[in-house]
Amino acid sequence: MISIRSVGKTYRSRHGEVVDALDDVSLDVREKEFVSIVGPSGCGKSTLLKIIAGLVPASGGEVTIRGRPVREPFPDVGFVFQNAVLLPWRTVLDNVMFSIEMLGLPGNDYRARARDLIELAGLAGFERKYPWELSGGMQQRVALCRALVHDPSVLLMDEPFGALDAMTREEMGLELLRIWEERPKTIFFVTHSIPEAILLADRVVVMTPRPGRLARVLDIALDRPRAVEMEFDPRFKAYSEEIRALIFRPRRERVH
Ligand SMILES: Nc1ncnc2c1ncn2[C@@H]1O[C@H](COP(=O)(O)OP(=O)(O)OP(=O)(O)O)[C@@H](O)[C@H]1O
Ligand SMILES: [Mg+2]
């Protein structure tokens, strides 16, 4: 479904400074797969997501979605940013409908779907409220609905729950899985939380410090549907330790 082939990224500033953000990243992702990405701050996770989204060009290599090279944003791809940026003058429903307007799709065809999603996200009755009348977690769910309303087959999420407290975050993760099981799609999920990465994903991609490379790709063999109690499963602990060792191992010991 998504093929990332030897993707590299070098940023060049106007003053001639050069930052190697990504180096030789290759990964194939199946249709309807849930992939988490973890790695130290500044290792190029957001850069990788933006390249897949067609928001930033790669310096080398190529990303294809269903065989088509990504050179600009595809309408079939949804993006959730770290901070829920809702439009304060629009109601919940109108915020969700914003993506439909931006894509130039007919509003009447999508309004019922927007309402269904809002309900699915546990926000029934809040359609006419404004963002400032909602809690942080509720705003995050509205942003999620907005990314899902045109039913993209690919969803790119950059630390979508980063601003939430631990409990709301866990709840949101399971909420996301529920929506994903109901309307399966291919998800890339960037997070700083190792347990969150494991709990949600089919595979966890661990990246090295800058320039970001793939340190390891772990298959998560836990049953679905996932539940918070799985964190006590010995396999969960083993995954967690493996990832932690990869991220915190001193650089010179790492085998390239
Ligand atoms: N537009 C840009 N211009 C120049 N350098 C950039 C730009 N965007 C990112 N970088 C640099 O590329 C590197 C990777 O950044 P990126 O945002 O992809 O990291 P990240 O893994 O998402 O980090 P974090 O976990 O802190 O969000 C960093 O060193 C950053 O300074
Ligand atoms: Mg980032």
Tab-separated table of C-alpha atoms and ligand atoms in Angstrom:
chain	number	residue	atom	x	y	z
A	1	MET	CA	0.000	0.000	0.000
A	2	ILE	CA	2.687	2.487	1.067
A	3	SER	CA	6.238	2.013	-0.019
A	4	ILE	CA	9.042	4.116	1.422
A	5	ARG	CA	12.187	3.571	-0.631
A	6	SER	CA	15.589	4.824	0.592
A	7	VAL	CA	14.124	8.130	1.685
A	8	GLY	CA	16.570	10.776	2.872
A	9	LYS	CA	16.095	14.382	3.866
A	10	THR	CA	18.627	17.157	4.213
A	11	TYR	CA	17.408	20.569	5.280
A	12	ARG	CA	19.452	23.541	4.127
A	13	SER	CA	18.961	26.890	5.830
A	14	ARG	CA	19.385	30.222	4.071
A	15	HIS	CA	22.677	30.669	5.932
A	16	GLY	CA	24.047	27.501	4.430
A	17	GLU	CA	23.588	25.294	7.504
A	18	VAL	CA	22.858	21.696	6.683
A	19	VAL	CA	20.817	19.279	8.827
A	20	ASP	CA	20.647	15.625	7.881
A	21	ALA	CA	17.229	14.707	9.233
A	22	LEU	CA	16.637	11.321	7.589
A	23	ASP	CA	18.959	8.820	6.006
A	24	ASP	CA	18.047	5.828	3.864
A	25	VAL	CA	14.672	4.963	5.363
A	26	SER	CA	12.881	2.063	3.670
A	27	LEU	CA	9.622	0.481	4.796
A	28	ASP	CA	6.664	-1.246	3.194
A	29	VAL	CA	3.313	-0.902	4.875
A	30	ARG	CA	0.310	-3.111	4.197
A	31	GLU	CA	-3.214	-1.921	3.630
A	32	LYS	CA	-5.034	-1.407	6.974
A	33	GLU	CA	-1.868	-1.767	8.985
A	34	PHE	CA	-1.310	0.268	12.153
A	35	VAL	CA	2.326	1.381	12.406
A	36	SER	CA	3.698	3.311	15.383
A	37	ILE	CA	6.910	5.317	15.083
A	38	VAL	CA	9.068	6.054	18.133
A	39	GLY	CA	12.494	7.620	18.425
A	40	PRO	CA	14.429	10.358	20.195
A	41	SER	CA	13.427	13.987	19.754
A	42	GLY	CA	14.773	15.453	16.502
A	43	CYS	CA	15.304	12.086	14.778
A	44	GLY	CA	13.068	13.022	11.860
A	45	LYS	CA	9.694	11.458	12.752
A	46	SER	CA	7.677	14.530	11.799
A	47	THR	CA	9.826	14.959	8.696
A	48	LEU	CA	9.055	11.394	7.609
A	49	LEU	CA	5.325	11.924	8.138
A	50	LYS	CA	5.386	15.184	6.165
A	51	ILE	CA	7.199	13.456	3.297
A	52	ILE	CA	4.557	10.689	3.226
A	53	ALA	CA	1.881	13.414	3.310
A	54	GLY	CA	3.478	15.188	0.352
A	55	LEU	CA	3.937	18.356	2.428
A	56	VAL	CA	7.754	18.246	2.274
A	57	PRO	CA	9.831	16.853	-0.619
A	58	ALA	CA	12.378	14.100	0.095
A	59	SER	CA	16.007	14.870	-0.802
A	60	GLY	CA	16.477	11.316	-1.996
A	61	GLY	CA	14.437	8.176	-2.496
A	62	GLU	CA	10.710	7.980	-3.020
A	63	VAL	CA	7.377	7.325	-1.328
A	64	THR	CA	4.588	5.688	-3.294
A	65	ILE	CA	0.986	5.135	-2.225
A	66	ARG	CA	-0.711	2.331	-4.193
A	67	GLY	CA	2.107	2.651	-6.726
A	68	ARG	CA	1.691	6.384	-7.250
A	69	PRO	CA	4.695	8.547	-6.314
A	70	VAL	CA	3.822	11.180	-3.706
A	71	ARG	CA	4.762	14.643	-4.966
A	72	GLU	CA	1.906	16.647	-3.475
A	73	PRO	CA	-0.772	15.970	-0.819
A	74	PHE	CA	-3.240	13.233	-1.830
A	75	PRO	CA	-6.926	13.785	-0.962
A	76	ASP	CA	-6.996	10.182	0.234
A	77	VAL	CA	-4.637	10.970	3.118
A	78	GLY	CA	-5.664	12.528	6.457
A	79	PHE	CA	-3.246	14.325	8.794
A	80	VAL	CA	-3.664	14.919	12.534
A	81	PHE	CA	-1.202	17.404	14.022
A	82	GLN	CA	0.134	17.386	17.553
A	83	ASN	CA	-2.041	20.267	18.693
A	84	ALA	CA	-5.703	20.181	17.829
A	85	VAL	CA	-6.002	23.346	15.795
A	86	LEU	CA	-9.711	23.948	15.667
A	87	LEU	CA	-11.229	27.133	14.291
A	88	PRO	CA	-12.614	28.948	17.354
A	89	TRP	CA	-15.448	30.671	15.470
A	90	ARG	CA	-16.807	27.393	14.107
A	91	THR	CA	-18.964	24.860	15.908
A	92	VAL	CA	-17.877	21.238	16.371
A	93	LEU	CA	-19.843	20.137	13.305
A	94	ASP	CA	-18.502	22.995	11.162
A	95	ASN	CA	-14.946	22.266	12.288
A	96	VAL	CA	-15.355	18.650	11.189
A	97	MET	CA	-16.875	19.798	7.883
A	98	PHE	CA	-13.901	22.089	7.280
A	99	SER	CA	-11.889	19.338	5.519
A	100	ILE	CA	-14.822	18.685	3.180
A	101	GLU	CA	-14.887	22.366	2.234
A	102	MET	CA	-11.113	22.473	1.784
A	103	LEU	CA	-11.270	19.465	-0.542
A	104	GLY	CA	-14.149	21.016	-2.470
A	105	LEU	CA	-16.421	18.022	-1.801
A	106	PRO	CA	-20.225	18.443	-1.689
A	107	GLY	CA	-21.182	19.274	1.923
A	108	ASN	CA	-24.635	17.702	1.732
A	109	ASP	CA	-23.139	14.298	0.969
A	110	TYR	CA	-20.913	14.373	4.037
A	111	ARG	CA	-22.951	16.043	6.789
A	112	ALA	CA	-24.620	12.812	7.946
A	113	ARG	CA	-21.249	11.103	8.005
A	114	ALA	CA	-19.774	13.945	10.053
A	115	ARG	CA	-22.599	13.521	12.586
A	116	ASP	CA	-22.035	9.742	12.718
A	117	LEU	CA	-18.350	10.243	13.404
A	118	ILE	CA	-19.012	12.833	16.085
A	119	GLU	CA	-21.281	10.303	17.750
A	120	LEU	CA	-18.731	7.532	17.329
A	121	ALA	CA	-16.167	9.776	19.024
A	122	GLY	CA	-18.496	10.145	22.019
A	123	LEU	CA	-19.440	13.750	21.252
A	124	ALA	CA	-23.154	13.360	20.482
A	125	GLY	CA	-25.000	16.463	21.618
A	126	PHE	CA	-21.948	18.698	21.200
A	127	GLU	CA	-22.340	19.363	17.449
A	128	ARG	CA	-23.373	22.986	18.023
A	129	LYS	CA	-20.813	23.780	20.729
A	130	TYR	CA	-17.706	25.873	20.110
A	131	PRO	CA	-14.150	24.619	20.750
A	132	TRP	CA	-13.764	26.781	23.891
A	133	GLU	CA	-16.755	24.979	25.417
A	134	LEU	CA	-14.946	21.615	25.162
A	135	SER	CA	-12.207	19.942	27.197
A	136	GLY	CA	-8.778	19.343	25.641
A	137	GLY	CA	-9.565	15.684	25.039
A	138	MET	CA	-12.863	16.543	23.381
A	139	GLN	CA	-11.104	19.041	21.091
A	140	GLN	CA	-8.620	16.341	20.170
A	141	ARG	CA	-11.508	14.043	19.252
A	142	VAL	CA	-13.006	16.747	17.055
A	143	ALA	CA	-9.635	17.038	15.267
A	144	LEU	CA	-9.682	13.272	14.816
A	145	CYS	CA	-13.196	13.425	13.295
A	146	ARG	CA	-12.014	16.186	10.976
A	147	ALA	CA	-9.159	13.991	9.742
A	148	LEU	CA	-11.533	11.047	9.250
A	149	VAL	CA	-14.621	12.656	7.725
A	150	HIS	CA	-13.624	12.218	4.081
A	151	ASP	CA	-12.757	8.600	4.960
A	152	PRO	CA	-9.105	8.695	3.894
A	153	SER	CA	-7.505	5.305	3.443
A	154	VAL	CA	-4.296	6.615	5.026
A	155	LEU	CA	-4.149	8.471	8.332
A	156	LEU	CA	-0.929	10.194	9.438
A	157	MET	CA	-0.860	11.169	13.106
A	158	ASP	CA	1.951	13.219	14.638
A	159	GLU	CA	1.841	12.864	18.426
A	160	PRO	CA	-1.897	13.457	18.318
A	161	PHE	CA	-2.391	12.858	22.042
A	162	GLY	CA	0.801	14.545	23.225
A	163	ALA	CA	-1.006	17.366	25.002
A	164	LEU	CA	-3.348	15.097	26.967
A	165	ASP	CA	-3.079	13.725	30.480
A	166	ALA	CA	-2.241	10.025	30.806
A	167	MET	CA	-5.806	8.833	31.457
A	168	THR	CA	-7.482	10.759	28.648
A	169	ARG	CA	-4.650	9.675	26.418
A	170	GLU	CA	-5.214	5.997	27.070
A	171	GLU	CA	-8.927	6.459	26.464
A	172	MET	CA	-8.238	8.294	23.187
A	173	GLY	CA	-5.915	5.532	22.008
A	174	LEU	CA	-8.593	2.882	22.527
A	175	GLU	CA	-11.150	5.204	20.916
A	176	LEU	CA	-8.888	5.444	17.880
A	177	LEU	CA	-8.620	1.644	17.716
A	178	ARG	CA	-12.397	1.351	17.879
A	179	ILE	CA	-12.816	3.749	14.952
A	180	TRP	CA	-10.013	2.025	13.062
A	181	GLU	CA	-11.623	-1.402	13.569
A	182	GLU	CA	-14.947	-0.054	12.355
A	183	ARG	CA	-13.492	1.786	9.345
A	184	PRO	CA	-10.068	0.193	8.761
A	185	LYS	CA	-7.333	2.364	7.301
A	186	THR	CA	-3.571	2.445	7.144
A	187	ILE	CA	-2.269	4.454	10.099
A	188	PHE	CA	1.135	5.979	10.851
A	189	PHE	CA	1.206	7.027	14.478
A	190	VAL	CA	4.146	9.028	15.856
A	191	THR	CA	4.447	9.023	19.638
A	192	HIS	CA	6.956	9.589	22.432
A	193	SER	CA	5.197	7.015	24.590
A	194	ILE	CA	6.590	3.503	24.246
A	195	PRO	CA	3.555	1.818	25.898
A	196	GLU	CA	1.191	3.757	23.643
A	197	ALA	CA	3.175	2.712	20.560
A	198	ILE	CA	2.975	-0.968	21.567
A	199	LEU	CA	-0.644	-0.965	22.715
A	200	LEU	CA	-1.962	0.430	19.435
A	201	ALA	CA	0.244	-0.958	16.697
A	202	ASP	CA	0.713	-4.009	14.498
A	203	ARG	CA	4.332	-2.933	14.102
A	204	VAL	CA	6.522	-0.461	15.973
A	205	VAL	CA	9.240	1.335	14.018
A	206	VAL	CA	12.137	2.454	16.223
A	207	MET	CA	14.328	5.216	14.819
A	208	THR	CA	17.916	6.195	15.660
A	209	PRO	CA	18.989	9.723	16.643
A	210	ARG	CA	19.626	12.190	13.829
A	211	PRO	CA	19.989	11.436	11.031
A	212	GLY	CA	16.977	9.203	11.560
A	213	ARG	CA	17.362	5.655	10.327
A	214	LEU	CA	15.327	2.611	11.164
A	215	ALA	CA	16.927	0.923	14.159
A	216	ARG	CA	14.387	-1.903	14.212
A	217	VAL	CA	10.864	-2.800	13.196
A	218	LEU	CA	9.056	-4.926	15.800
A	219	ASP	CA	6.009	-7.081	15.123
A	220	ILE	CA	3.543	-6.746	17.987
A	221	ALA	CA	1.896	-10.125	18.393
A	222	LEU	CA	-0.760	-9.105	20.933
A	223	ASP	CA	-4.392	-10.057	20.278
A	224	ARG	CA	-7.021	-7.633	19.081
A	225	PRO	CA	-9.075	-5.945	20.333
A	226	ARG	CA	-6.404	-4.461	22.536
A	227	ALA	CA	-7.021	-3.611	26.167
A	228	VAL	CA	-5.070	-1.598	28.714
A	229	GLU	CA	-4.544	-4.745	30.823
A	230	MET	CA	-2.282	-6.096	28.083
A	231	GLU	CA	0.418	-3.864	29.516
A	232	PHE	CA	0.833	-6.574	32.166
A	233	ASP	CA	1.420	-9.254	29.524
A	234	PRO	CA	5.045	-10.486	29.644
A	235	ARG	CA	5.337	-9.965	25.888
A	236	PHE	CA	4.385	-6.331	26.369
A	237	LYS	CA	7.178	-5.936	28.885
A	238	ALA	CA	9.656	-7.618	26.533
A	239	TYR	CA	8.717	-5.278	23.645
A	240	SER	CA	8.990	-2.326	25.938
A	241	GLU	CA	12.463	-3.311	27.118
A	242	GLU	CA	13.663	-3.966	23.600
A	243	ILE	CA	12.505	-0.546	22.382
A	244	ARG	CA	13.893	1.223	25.428
A	245	ALA	CA	17.288	-0.422	24.913
A	246	LEU	CA	17.353	0.686	21.267
A	247	ILE	CA	16.469	4.273	22.101
A	248	PHE	CA	18.669	4.730	25.136
A	249	ARG	CA	21.694	2.665	24.088
A	250	PRO	CA	24.708	4.994	23.642
A	251	ARG	CA	25.305	5.836	20.024
A	252	ARG	CA	28.762	4.271	19.661
A	253	GLU	CA	27.460	0.832	20.665
A	254	ARG	CA	24.793	0.831	18.019
A	255	VAL	CA	25.375	-1.492	15.100
A	256	HIS	CA	24.723	0.207	11.749
B	1	LIG	N1	11.888	23.121	8.094
B	1	LIG	C1	13.042	22.769	8.632
B	1	LIG	N2	14.195	23.431	8.317
B	1	LIG	C2	15.374	23.064	8.840
B	1	LIG	N3	15.534	22.031	9.695
B	1	LIG	C3	14.451	21.343	10.045
B	1	LIG	C4	13.138	21.667	9.547
B	1	LIG	N4	12.244	20.796	10.071
B	1	LIG	C5	12.953	19.969	10.859
B	1	LIG	N5	14.265	20.287	10.842
B	1	LIG	C6	15.350	19.584	11.550
B	1	LIG	O1	15.308	18.220	11.196
B	1	LIG	C7	15.521	17.386	12.324
B	1	LIG	C8	14.339	16.433	12.476
B	1	LIG	O2	13.176	17.183	12.817
B	1	LIG	P1	11.760	16.519	13.050
B	1	LIG	O3	10.793	17.598	13.375
B	1	LIG	O4	11.445	15.662	11.900
B	1	LIG	O5	12.073	15.606	14.329
B	1	LIG	P2	11.099	14.756	15.254
B	1	LIG	O6	11.651	13.377	15.305
B	1	LIG	O7	9.700	14.922	14.821
B	1	LIG	O8	11.317	15.439	16.678
B	1	LIG	P3	10.290	15.589	17.909
B	1	LIG	O9	10.197	14.241	18.527
B	1	LIG	O10	10.975	16.568	18.808
B	1	LIG	O11	8.994	16.092	17.357
B	1	LIG	C9	15.736	18.328	13.502
B	1	LIG	O12	17.107	18.468	13.713
B	1	LIG	C10	15.148	19.631	13.045
B	1	LIG	O13	15.859	20.710	13.591
B	2	MG	MG	8.008	15.805	15.651
